[in-house]
Structure formats: C-alpha cells, structure tokens
XYZ file of C-alpha atoms in Angstrom:
633
model
C 185.387 -20.646 198.974
C 187.472 -19.485 196.010
C 186.095 -15.953 196.125
C 185.890 -15.724 199.921
C 189.456 -16.920 200.518
C 190.743 -14.525 197.854
C 188.988 -11.621 199.585
C 190.579 -12.529 202.937
C 194.082 -13.000 201.503
C 193.930 -9.835 199.424
C 192.818 -7.851 202.459
C 195.688 -9.353 204.489
C 198.137 -8.311 201.777
C 196.781 -4.742 201.858
C 197.030 -4.546 205.666
C 200.581 -5.922 205.579
C 201.483 -3.334 202.927
C 200.177 -0.478 205.069
C 202.190 -1.890 208.007
C 205.418 -2.004 205.974
C 207.057 0.492 208.356
C 206.040 -1.505 211.434
C 207.900 -4.488 212.823
C 208.184 -7.839 211.048
C 206.417 -9.436 214.031
C 203.357 -7.249 213.429
C 203.215 -8.207 209.747
C 203.748 -11.875 210.620
C 200.767 -11.620 212.971
C 198.607 -10.408 210.070
C 199.595 -13.369 207.871
C 199.022 -15.824 210.736
C 195.539 -14.459 211.375
C 194.803 -14.664 207.632
C 195.813 -18.348 207.574
C 193.513 -19.100 210.486
C 190.697 -17.135 208.843
C 190.784 -19.001 205.528
C 190.824 -22.324 207.398
C 187.803 -21.228 209.453
C 185.835 -20.122 206.384
C 184.587 -23.583 205.280
C 183.526 -24.493 208.831
C 181.699 -21.203 209.373
C 180.108 -21.320 205.925
C 178.294 -24.587 206.676
C 177.401 -23.695 210.281
C 176.314 -20.040 209.972
C 172.768 -19.013 209.029
C 172.609 -18.057 205.373
C 172.944 -14.431 204.264
C 171.823 -14.747 200.651
C 172.789 -12.557 197.707
C 171.282 -12.670 194.247
C 173.269 -14.107 191.335
C 172.395 -14.681 187.670
C 170.308 -17.783 187.083
C 172.429 -20.506 185.525
C 171.754 -24.246 185.586
C 174.185 -25.887 188.012
C 175.110 -29.565 188.243
C 174.857 -30.931 191.765
C 176.973 -33.784 193.111
C 175.367 -37.145 193.809
C 174.423 -37.868 197.427
C 174.600 -41.527 198.456
C 172.354 -42.676 201.283
C 173.923 -44.071 204.417
C 173.094 -46.873 206.772
C 173.335 -49.771 204.373
C 170.714 -48.519 201.978
C 170.751 -47.147 198.506
C 168.334 -45.580 196.109
C 168.796 -45.974 192.412
C 167.169 -44.193 189.508
C 167.011 -45.358 185.914
C 165.559 -43.834 182.755
C 162.436 -45.472 181.467
C 160.142 -45.504 178.451
C 157.724 -42.601 178.599
C 154.087 -43.591 178.018
C 153.609 -40.130 176.576
C 156.252 -40.531 173.929
C 157.117 -44.172 173.446
C 160.785 -43.221 173.675
C 163.470 -43.436 176.304
C 165.121 -40.642 178.238
C 168.705 -41.637 177.484
C 171.316 -41.783 180.240
C 174.880 -40.731 179.535
C 177.471 -41.300 182.254
C 179.968 -38.573 182.882
C 181.192 -35.914 185.264
C 181.015 -32.237 184.451
C 183.934 -29.856 184.694
C 182.966 -28.624 188.166
C 183.196 -32.144 189.545
C 186.581 -32.666 187.863
C 187.797 -29.443 189.487
C 186.604 -30.688 192.875
C 188.509 -33.952 192.420
C 191.596 -32.007 191.331
C 191.343 -29.782 194.408
C 190.914 -32.825 196.677
C 193.929 -34.544 195.130
C 196.145 -31.468 195.581
C 194.982 -30.919 199.152
C 195.533 -34.564 200.043
C 199.007 -34.499 198.530
C 199.925 -31.363 200.490
C 198.643 -32.736 203.792
C 200.330 -36.103 203.244
C 203.624 -34.346 202.493
C 203.328 -32.408 205.751
C 202.483 -35.565 207.724
C 205.415 -37.416 206.156
C 207.702 -34.539 207.127
C 206.409 -34.692 210.724
C 207.066 -38.435 210.775
C 210.653 -37.877 209.587
C 211.242 -35.301 212.328
C 209.797 -37.584 214.999
C 212.157 -40.322 213.817
C 215.079 -37.903 214.022
C 213.976 -36.882 217.513
C 213.868 -40.478 218.714
C 217.320 -41.293 217.321
C 219.040 -38.021 218.342
C 221.149 -37.677 221.483
C 221.277 -34.836 223.977
C 223.628 -31.976 223.057
C 226.501 -30.924 225.282
C 225.258 -27.298 225.033
C 222.146 -28.095 227.067
C 223.091 -25.769 229.953
C 223.854 -22.927 227.531
C 220.407 -23.461 226.003
C 218.741 -23.234 229.429
C 220.483 -19.973 230.327
C 219.650 -18.390 226.957
C 216.015 -19.519 227.316
C 215.810 -17.694 230.639
C 217.268 -14.548 229.065
C 214.511 -14.619 226.378
C 211.799 -15.391 228.951
C 211.009 -18.752 227.310
C 208.700 -20.522 229.752
C 208.741 -23.931 228.067
C 211.194 -26.671 228.888
C 213.202 -26.987 225.672
C 215.212 -30.076 224.701
C 218.454 -29.615 222.772
C 219.398 -32.580 220.579
C 222.199 -33.357 218.148
C 221.549 -34.469 214.566
C 223.848 -35.594 211.800
C 226.703 -33.287 210.736
C 225.875 -30.538 208.268
C 222.111 -30.487 208.986
C 220.283 -27.182 209.311
C 219.495 -25.980 212.873
C 215.747 -26.206 213.348
C 212.921 -26.161 215.875
C 209.973 -28.547 216.176
C 207.239 -29.395 218.671
C 204.341 -27.435 220.130
C 203.783 -28.799 223.658
C 207.295 -30.266 223.976
C 209.543 -28.060 221.822
C 212.941 -29.303 220.761
C 215.892 -27.640 219.036
C 218.021 -29.726 216.677
C 221.666 -28.756 216.255
C 224.161 -30.507 213.949
C 226.710 -32.630 215.784
C 229.554 -30.627 214.213
C 228.254 -27.459 215.947
C 230.765 -28.316 218.703
C 233.437 -27.038 216.299
C 231.772 -23.630 215.969
C 232.832 -20.640 217.959
C 231.041 -19.921 221.224
C 229.465 -16.814 219.697
C 228.048 -18.714 216.708
C 226.505 -21.379 218.932
C 225.030 -18.631 221.086
C 223.358 -16.703 218.245
C 222.070 -19.873 216.567
C 220.501 -21.035 219.836
C 219.065 -17.559 220.420
C 217.450 -17.646 216.983
C 215.864 -21.077 217.563
C 214.711 -20.103 221.067
C 213.130 -17.001 219.535
C 210.971 -19.354 217.428
C 209.997 -21.267 220.582
C 209.063 -18.080 222.430
C 206.938 -16.866 219.516
C 205.144 -20.217 219.045
C 206.329 -20.382 215.446
C 206.002 -24.170 215.125
C 202.238 -23.960 215.703
C 201.763 -21.027 213.328
C 203.979 -22.766 210.750
C 201.760 -25.877 210.739
C 198.643 -23.663 210.648
C 199.868 -21.731 207.616
C 201.110 -24.910 205.905
C 197.659 -26.493 206.328
C 196.030 -23.400 204.838
C 198.412 -23.601 201.881
C 197.521 -27.294 201.393
C 193.803 -26.490 201.297
C 194.144 -23.441 199.025
C 197.104 -24.683 196.957
C 195.405 -23.662 193.698
C 195.155 -20.002 194.723
C 198.170 -17.828 193.736
C 197.340 -15.505 196.635
C 197.866 -18.417 199.042
C 201.428 -18.897 197.754
C 202.105 -15.163 198.024
C 200.810 -15.282 201.597
C 202.963 -18.328 202.400
C 206.179 -16.701 201.182
C 205.386 -13.470 203.034
C 204.576 -15.484 206.169
C 207.971 -17.243 206.076
C 209.855 -14.024 205.365
C 208.252 -12.057 208.202
C 208.606 -14.952 210.650
C 212.355 -15.219 210.177
C 212.817 -11.456 210.339
C 210.783 -11.349 213.559
C 213.057 -14.024 215.057
C 216.104 -12.072 213.869
C 214.755 -8.984 215.634
C 214.500 -10.877 218.928
C 218.131 -12.001 218.590
C 219.286 -8.441 217.895
C 217.182 -7.078 220.767
C 218.988 -9.564 223.046
C 222.232 -7.606 222.464
C 223.811 -9.372 219.491
C 225.760 -7.107 217.137
C 224.065 -6.911 213.714
C 227.274 -7.391 211.692
C 228.339 -10.490 213.664
C 224.870 -11.989 213.511
C 224.668 -11.407 209.747
C 228.001 -13.144 209.254
C 227.001 -16.188 211.303
C 223.652 -16.419 209.511
C 225.343 -16.270 206.123
C 227.752 -19.090 207.015
C 224.972 -21.309 208.384
C 222.848 -20.798 205.271
C 225.835 -21.444 202.998
C 227.117 -24.624 204.625
C 224.089 -26.356 206.143
C 221.554 -28.624 204.384
C 217.864 -27.695 204.331
C 215.430 -29.292 206.811
C 211.990 -31.038 206.449
C 209.083 -28.755 205.555
C 207.217 -29.306 208.850
C 210.105 -27.914 210.956
C 211.047 -24.265 211.483
C 214.526 -23.966 209.989
C 217.024 -21.219 210.717
C 217.718 -20.106 207.146
C 216.411 -20.403 203.604
C 218.832 -19.367 200.890
C 216.058 -17.833 198.789
C 215.318 -15.294 201.542
C 218.857 -14.709 202.743
C 219.585 -11.478 200.857
C 216.530 -9.668 202.191
C 217.116 -10.908 205.744
C 220.754 -9.736 205.743
C 219.718 -6.317 204.463
C 217.074 -6.033 207.217
C 219.545 -7.163 209.904
C 222.111 -4.543 208.883
C 219.521 -1.746 208.522
C 219.613 0.209 211.785
C 216.398 2.041 210.929
C 214.185 -1.100 210.946
C 211.414 -1.235 213.544
C 212.181 -4.274 215.732
C 209.416 -3.983 218.353
C 207.513 -7.114 219.344
C 203.700 -6.661 219.547
C 202.079 -7.698 222.819
C 199.369 -10.300 223.372
C 196.704 -7.597 223.391
C 197.420 -6.747 219.760
C 197.164 -10.425 218.815
C 193.716 -10.667 220.432
C 192.580 -7.477 218.708
C 193.733 -8.813 215.329
C 191.921 -12.121 215.929
C 188.685 -10.347 216.907
C 188.831 -8.082 213.861
C 189.403 -11.093 211.598
C 186.437 -12.874 213.175
C 184.256 -9.799 212.648
C 185.224 -9.912 208.955
C 184.876 -13.602 208.172
C 181.625 -14.327 210.072
C 179.422 -12.238 207.724
C 181.597 -13.272 204.761
C 181.103 -16.942 205.623
C 177.337 -16.428 205.900
C 177.024 -15.136 202.333
C 175.310 -17.601 199.967
C 174.506 -17.366 196.283
C 170.818 -17.280 195.344
C 169.138 -17.299 191.972
C 166.820 -14.405 191.005
C 163.642 -16.477 191.358
C 164.503 -17.332 194.963
C 165.580 -13.757 195.623
C 162.245 -12.455 194.347
C 160.421 -14.944 196.559
C 162.434 -13.829 199.598
C 161.727 -10.174 198.823
C 157.995 -10.892 198.737
C 157.876 -12.939 201.924
C 157.556 -10.064 204.388
C 154.907 -8.355 202.271
C 152.965 -11.625 202.011
C 153.150 -12.150 205.770
C 151.921 -8.602 206.457
C 149.024 -8.975 204.046
C 147.995 -12.405 205.344
C 148.259 -11.237 208.956
C 146.057 -8.233 208.297
C 143.479 -10.502 206.626
C 143.967 -13.283 209.227
C 144.338 -15.660 206.295
C 146.715 -18.504 207.185
C 145.866 -20.375 203.968
C 147.602 -17.681 201.917
C 150.834 -18.239 203.826
C 150.572 -22.026 203.687
C 150.155 -21.919 199.907
C 153.175 -19.618 199.664
C 155.127 -22.043 201.863
C 154.307 -24.874 199.463
C 155.647 -22.774 196.579
C 158.821 -21.970 198.523
C 159.344 -25.640 199.316
C 159.002 -26.418 195.623
C 161.935 -24.062 195.070
C 163.822 -25.920 197.825
C 163.799 -22.799 200.005
C 163.290 -24.478 203.358
C 164.037 -21.416 205.517
C 161.444 -19.358 203.651
C 158.825 -22.115 203.818
C 159.449 -22.542 207.540
C 159.095 -18.803 208.149
C 155.791 -18.704 206.254
C 154.356 -21.694 208.119
C 155.375 -20.250 211.484
C 153.635 -16.997 210.569
C 150.554 -18.970 209.509
C 150.701 -20.740 212.864
C 150.702 -17.382 214.650
C 147.540 -16.409 212.742
C 145.867 -19.687 213.759
C 146.871 -19.108 217.389
C 145.568 -15.535 217.418
C 142.296 -16.497 215.803
C 141.445 -19.798 217.515
C 143.770 -20.100 220.530
C 146.762 -22.245 221.395
C 144.639 -25.250 222.414
C 142.420 -25.366 219.338
C 142.284 -28.130 216.770
C 143.043 -25.557 214.082
C 146.262 -24.549 215.869
C 147.243 -28.205 216.317
C 146.792 -28.829 212.593
C 149.037 -25.854 211.874
C 151.728 -27.314 214.128
C 151.391 -30.569 212.161
C 152.168 -28.698 208.936
C 155.359 -27.292 210.448
C 156.278 -30.748 211.751
C 155.751 -32.352 208.345
C 157.999 -29.741 206.703
C 160.747 -30.304 209.280
C 160.485 -34.052 208.787
C 160.785 -33.851 205.005
C 163.855 -31.624 205.105
C 165.667 -32.451 208.333
C 164.386 -35.860 209.397
C 162.194 -37.180 212.168
C 164.448 -36.113 215.051
C 164.236 -32.433 214.051
C 160.445 -32.650 213.763
C 159.856 -34.477 217.049
C 159.288 -31.362 219.157
C 156.572 -30.146 216.760
C 154.826 -33.528 216.634
C 154.939 -33.640 220.446
C 153.344 -30.188 220.653
C 150.673 -31.174 218.116
C 149.863 -34.363 220.059
C 149.560 -32.406 223.301
C 147.280 -29.784 221.739
C 145.051 -32.283 219.916
C 144.851 -34.649 222.892
C 142.352 -37.479 222.350
C 140.915 -36.038 219.158
C 141.215 -38.134 215.975
C 143.439 -35.459 214.438
C 146.162 -36.430 216.945
C 146.559 -39.839 215.302
C 148.968 -38.620 212.611
C 151.214 -36.876 215.154
C 151.257 -39.964 217.369
C 152.155 -42.182 214.423
C 155.070 -39.889 213.612
C 156.239 -39.932 217.241
C 156.020 -43.715 217.229
C 158.177 -44.067 214.120
C 160.673 -41.527 215.518
C 161.018 -43.581 218.694
C 161.433 -46.703 216.534
C 164.254 -45.077 214.537
C 166.172 -44.243 217.724
C 165.416 -47.769 219.041
C 163.271 -46.662 221.980
C 160.862 -49.556 221.456
C 158.659 -49.175 224.585
C 158.045 -45.505 223.752
C 157.296 -46.423 220.130
C 154.670 -48.998 221.160
C 153.101 -46.516 223.594
C 152.681 -43.839 220.896
C 151.397 -46.325 218.304
C 148.810 -47.825 220.656
C 147.680 -44.310 221.526
C 147.322 -43.475 217.813
C 145.242 -46.647 217.322
C 142.910 -45.620 220.138
C 142.271 -42.036 219.076
C 141.948 -42.526 215.301
C 140.425 -45.705 213.908
C 141.466 -44.699 210.362
C 145.120 -44.937 211.455
C 144.655 -48.351 213.068
C 146.096 -50.357 210.172
C 149.237 -48.231 209.927
C 149.669 -48.241 213.706
C 149.496 -52.048 213.740
C 151.981 -52.224 210.859
C 154.478 -50.064 212.741
C 153.994 -52.108 215.898
C 154.812 -55.180 213.795
C 157.976 -53.442 212.556
C 158.947 -52.750 216.175
C 158.471 -56.410 217.144
C 160.341 -57.515 214.008
C 163.255 -55.280 214.977
C 163.184 -56.846 218.441
C 163.287 -60.300 216.763
C 159.824 -61.197 218.137
C 158.756 -62.746 214.846
C 155.580 -64.569 215.960
C 154.114 -61.418 217.477
C 155.258 -59.376 214.458
C 153.455 -61.685 212.025
C 150.261 -61.532 214.086
C 150.373 -57.738 214.046
C 150.999 -57.663 210.285
C 147.974 -59.904 209.703
C 145.801 -57.699 211.905
C 147.039 -54.618 210.006
C 146.090 -56.199 206.662
C 142.601 -57.108 207.881
C 142.015 -53.787 209.652
C 143.029 -51.303 206.968
C 140.426 -50.283 204.370
C 141.302 -52.708 201.515
C 141.313 -50.280 198.576
C 143.460 -47.545 200.101
C 147.056 -46.605 199.397
C 147.821 -47.514 203.021
C 146.581 -51.077 202.370
C 149.100 -51.430 199.512
C 151.872 -50.052 201.725
C 151.084 -52.512 204.538
C 151.206 -55.444 202.119
C 154.567 -54.342 200.705
C 156.119 -54.111 204.159
C 154.533 -57.433 205.169
C 155.907 -59.001 201.963
C 159.444 -57.965 202.898
C 158.960 -59.572 206.314
C 157.941 -62.871 204.722
C 160.713 -62.665 202.147
C 163.303 -62.351 204.895
C 161.813 -65.467 206.465
C 162.297 -67.381 203.221
C 158.570 -67.510 202.418
C 158.964 -66.205 198.888
C 155.646 -67.500 197.492
C 153.653 -65.728 200.212
C 155.732 -62.571 199.693
C 154.989 -62.621 195.954
C 151.279 -63.032 196.678
C 151.316 -59.987 198.977
C 153.202 -57.911 196.385
C 150.649 -58.944 193.757
C 147.829 -57.812 196.031
C 149.632 -54.499 196.636
C 149.976 -53.993 192.881
C 146.311 -54.705 192.298
C 145.304 -52.234 195.023
C 147.620 -49.629 193.534
C 146.144 -50.079 190.068
C 142.617 -49.833 191.452
C 143.398 -46.685 193.452
C 145.959 -45.235 191.016
C 146.502 -41.533 190.689
C 145.095 -39.884 187.574
C 147.258 -40.455 184.501
C 149.974 -38.004 183.668
C 148.452 -34.582 182.983
C 148.076 -33.030 179.605
C 151.290 -31.540 178.411
C 151.877 -27.858 179.046
C 151.628 -25.589 175.992
C 154.640 -26.032 173.741
C 155.687 -29.373 175.277
C 156.397 -32.011 172.628
C 156.304 -35.775 172.536
C 159.532 -37.646 171.941
C 159.667 -39.374 168.584
C 160.260 -38.710 164.923
C 162.198 -35.471 164.549
C 162.141 -34.903 168.341
C 165.265 -36.470 169.826
C 165.165 -37.470 173.530
C 167.078 -35.607 176.232
C 170.272 -37.129 177.620
C 170.828 -37.436 181.356
C 174.110 -35.704 182.224
C 174.055 -35.742 185.999
C 171.710 -37.073 188.618
C 171.373 -36.807 192.366
C 170.504 -40.131 193.952
C 167.298 -39.892 196.027
C 167.827 -40.787 199.668
C 165.903 -43.281 201.754
C 163.804 -41.793 204.523
C 164.399 -43.058 208.044
C 160.874 -44.506 208.178
C 161.221 -46.375 204.863
C 164.549 -47.804 205.969
C 163.091 -48.933 209.305
C 160.167 -50.605 207.500
C 162.514 -52.079 204.850
C 160.214 -50.697 202.170
C 161.264 -51.290 198.556
C 159.535 -50.460 195.304
C 159.232 -48.011 192.448
C 158.068 -44.399 192.236
C 156.961 -43.225 188.779
C 157.193 -39.499 188.023
C 155.977 -37.315 185.168
C 158.411 -34.532 184.167
C 158.869 -31.918 181.473
C 162.515 -31.375 180.482
C 163.097 -27.847 179.209
C 165.665 -26.386 176.794
C 167.870 -25.523 179.791
C 168.112 -29.195 180.764
C 166.053 -28.819 183.959
C 163.100 -31.093 184.805
C 160.002 -29.087 185.773
C 156.322 -29.701 186.576
C 157.247 -33.035 188.165
C 154.440 -35.003 189.759
C 153.960 -38.500 191.099
C 152.186 -40.931 188.775
C 152.676 -44.042 190.933
C 153.170 -43.690 194.694
C 155.315 -45.761 197.039
C 154.880 -44.009 200.388
C 156.794 -43.257 203.607
C 158.293 -40.105 202.128
C 160.016 -41.815 199.184
C 157.733 -40.066 196.673
C 158.889 -36.679 197.978
C 162.526 -37.791 197.948
C 162.127 -38.773 194.309
C 160.626 -35.397 193.400
C 163.388 -33.572 195.258
C 166.103 -35.562 193.470
C 164.559 -35.077 190.018
C 164.496 -31.301 190.540
C 168.298 -31.426 190.792
C 168.937 -33.604 187.739
C 170.533 -31.984 184.710
C 169.923 -33.075 181.107
C 171.258 -32.294 177.731
C 167.948 -31.033 176.310
C 165.849 -32.754 173.699
C 166.135 -31.352 170.188
C 163.952 -30.919 167.141
C 165.762 -30.167 163.910
C 168.833 -29.393 165.996
C 167.067 -26.827 168.235
C 166.498 -27.418 172.004
C 162.828 -28.055 172.875
C 160.726 -29.004 175.903
C 159.543 -32.625 176.016
C 157.400 -34.751 178.338
C 158.611 -38.030 179.829
C 158.126 -40.364 182.767
C 160.941 -41.607 184.972
C 160.970 -44.600 187.279
C 162.960 -44.411 190.498
C 163.648 -47.806 192.016
C 164.293 -47.915 195.763
C 166.252 -50.946 196.914
C 167.918 -51.799 200.218
C 171.411 -53.272 200.014
C-alpha cells in the first residue's frame, strides 16, 4: 500500500502540473479522483486476482491469526527428543508490527477527529436558527442552477461562513452578517452555493478520509493542500463567472478571512488565511482559465483512474522460489499432457502447496483432472478420485463450503462405489457445519452403506449431529457403535475415542472420559508414525556448544471447521529443522491428531520465525520437535 499509494499520488501530481494552465476545477477533479483511487486500493488489492512480481527472498514475519468462533489454538515450545534441549520462546513484536500499530493509531486518530468535527457541526445545526436572508439564498441558488434545497442558518457572531451536508446541504452564516453590505452578503452566499453545486462537502470528506488513512505519506499531505487550494479557486471562479467584479470580490474575501474565526475541519469553510494570498492573486488575474469541466470529463477521469489502479492493485510480491515454480508450471502442464501423466502434475501440486502457492496447486490439479477425463472419461473412478484431490485442496485452504461443489461432483461420479465414501463423509460434515442436520445424516448414512471402512467415522459424525441437536441418548448409542465398529488399531479408532471422551466430559463423566483418552493414547502409540527422520546433512543437535534457536514470532494455527464441530482437542507433535535464516523447514508430523489439525499445524510452523541457533557464535541449522496444543475455549 505504501508503494502503490505513492505511485497514484505522484502520478496525480504530474497530471495536475501538466494541467497548470487549465481551470482550477479541472485540477481539483484530478485530486478528487486520486483520493478515491488510494481509498479503493486496499479493497481492490484483497479482492482482485493476484498479478505476481518477483522480489528478493527475505524472511518476513507474519502477524498472528486468532481463530474465531469461540476456539483457540495454542503452540508452545517443547523439549526435542533429538537434542534434549528446548526451543526457547521469546515474546516480542518486530518492527513491521510496531509500524502497523503506529499506522492504525494515526488513522484512528484522524478518523475520530473528523467524526468529532461532524458531531460539532450537527450540534451547531440543531441549535442554529433560520437566517433572514433565506429568500436571497433561494434566488442566488437558482442563478447558479443549484438543484438542492439549501437551508440557510445563523451561527454565533464572528464565525466563518461554511457549508456542510451532502443530501441536505446547509450554509452557516454568522449572525452579525446582517450588518454587512448587501453586496458582501451576496458574494459570500454565492461562494457557499458554489460549494453546494460542486458537491464539495462530499469530496472534502472523501479526501479527508484518504488523508487519515495515508497520514504517514508526505505525498498525501501535498495532495491534501493542493486539493483545498484548487477547490476554493474553483468556487471563486464560479462566483466570478456569475458576474461579480474581481476587485470587489477580492476585497470582501480579504475582510472575511481577516475578521472571521476558522470553522471545524469537516465543514467547507469560505477562507483559510494560509491560502489567501494565492487566491487573491488568482482572482485578480484576468488571464486565468475559469471554465468548469462538464460531467463527461469527470466520468472519463474516473474511468482512467480505474484502468490504472485495477492492475496496480492486483500486483503482489513473490519470492524467487515461487516465481521459478510459476514459470515452470505451464511447461510442466504441457509435458504431462503430452505424456498423459496426471501423477506428474499431482506431485508438482503437492510441491506448490508446500510453498503455500494455492493458485498454482489448484491449476496443476485441474490440469491433472483434465488428463484423467481425457484418458478414462468423466464417469470413471479415476476421474472421480481426481475430483477428490481438488476437493481436498480446496477444503484445506478455503474450508468445507468452498470444497462442497467438488465433493458433490465426486460423489455423483463415484456413485455407489466404495471410493465415494470419503466424498460423502465430507459432504456430511459440511452440512453439519452449516447446521443442515437432516442433510448431514443422509450423507453420512449413505457413506456408511457404500464403504464399510468408513462406517466408524460415519457413525461418529452422526453422533456429533445428534449431540448438536441435544439428543444425548441417541448420540451416546452412536458413539458406542462407532467405537465397536471401527478397526481397533487404526488412527480413526483413536480419533473416535477422543471425540467420544469430550462428549462424556461435557456430561460430567470424567472417569469414563479419562479411560477413553487412555485408550486413544494406547492406540496412537501402537500405530505411531515412524520416529523423526534422520537429520539432513549438516543439521546439528542442540546441546553443548550448540545454543537453541529463539522463537521471535509465531502464527497461531487455526481450528478446522470439522474439528470445532467435533470438539476435538489434543496435541500435534512436529519435527522441524530451523535454518540459519530462522525459518523452519522439512517439517513433518510425528504424532497425529486428525480432522485437518495436523495440516494446520504444519502450515503455521512454516510461517514461524526464529532467531537461529548458534555454534561458537555462528548461525547453524538444528533439529527440534514442537508440540502444538489445540484447546477449545
């Protein structure tokens, strides 16, 4: 945003410079469009498809993401069985995070100041009384072709004439204006009505909001001052075009600026002393262009600005590794398509996902799916399994709702074949998450029928549905059937017991819950994954002269929707190698938990940043294990 907003504002300054011989209204239009553009940039940047550019690879700290919905995932350092030492944790926020907080504080202060100013003006509006010059105001409004109904109110003596209101505009005049000459009242009202005709209150609030968001950028302050200057000169031009003599108008403006007090920042005031000299010179210069641009020019300027900021907003930074992967994607797809080898693309998709390049992984899997379709047909089991791979990727990155259409397609293609069981289970849990309980039961019963190996999990999810519906007796019966049905030494059997244990714990049956958790632990030990792999070449153990790495910043792993629905809690144990750059690589699961929490742990660890381990003062790569504890609050 810093670079993009600076590009937009600098370009606006250049355009305004080249239009220096055009009217003030034309230059004011440029600054107004620039304010709208920089406000649109953040919205477009998060909603537009990414247009990535390569940047030097530097380790970046990433802000912590806290899970929503009453759940939380916590991670703590733990003793590594490979080293006998602890990966130390050091609280703290890096300089980027401090800058973000500083930006947020400045933006909040600016917006609050503007809101307070609006509140003051509304209070003045409520307390003010109607001015005796109301009929004069109506006749002058007709002469300027002002189509709004404009109220004219009196404020305290000595206050600056000003305009406020977008849908219901109002002009505030000081009560001692009755002592002015008729000509002064006329030109002051003409000036304020010029602001109403031009819609300057709306553009003022727009530009002030942009300044509040980009307060740290010197270009934003330059743009703000130029915006105010050109706005007032454009209003002056309308007054002069209405037949007012330049010398008389300059004299009245000078007296108003000299004797009147300044107004709140949210209102459009008649005069600012800091700009008075330049305005008077422009008023008295007969060679100044005073033409008012039409609506067509405003639309053209808006369209040109949109054409500029849309591609600018789409630009994203990308490290060289990701850029190289993206450059190779098309070549990989062409090669795999010519060989009709979908496995090549699916392996490449796994590598892209490891680099957290979801768009690339999705593109590769869709291309692999096309190969499966061309080779075996759209109704084949092989094609259905390819759709399942796409669905699983969508679910991991975007949640069950985004993956539902793919799981539905896979279930339709696979029909009554056992391979459909996994898709039906996913559809059942998706329906459970959105609280469509009848649909969830229908999918889960279907999964139980077509695939006996999924029967235990299907029964567990049906129990979760009944538990959510507060049908506790039926839920317990289903949990017991799930325990007895599932193959007793499988990872699924441990998962079922953990979920069942939470059910009993919530019922106050702690002893039975502990017994189930003990059984789950025993199953997990019996079916444990292989121990942490041998260390990569050059990876050291922590201990002796090798000092442990220090955790500088972590990203909290999020709960999956399925784990939250099942109220699953537990611990994932990961093996990692922390390099000299402070990044954890070669992460793998040592102890599983299930329901997508293992993957969430791996994804979070990839974003952690460490102060690297050292040996004799030099950064080195070390091996460690980290426990991630998932708990529901």
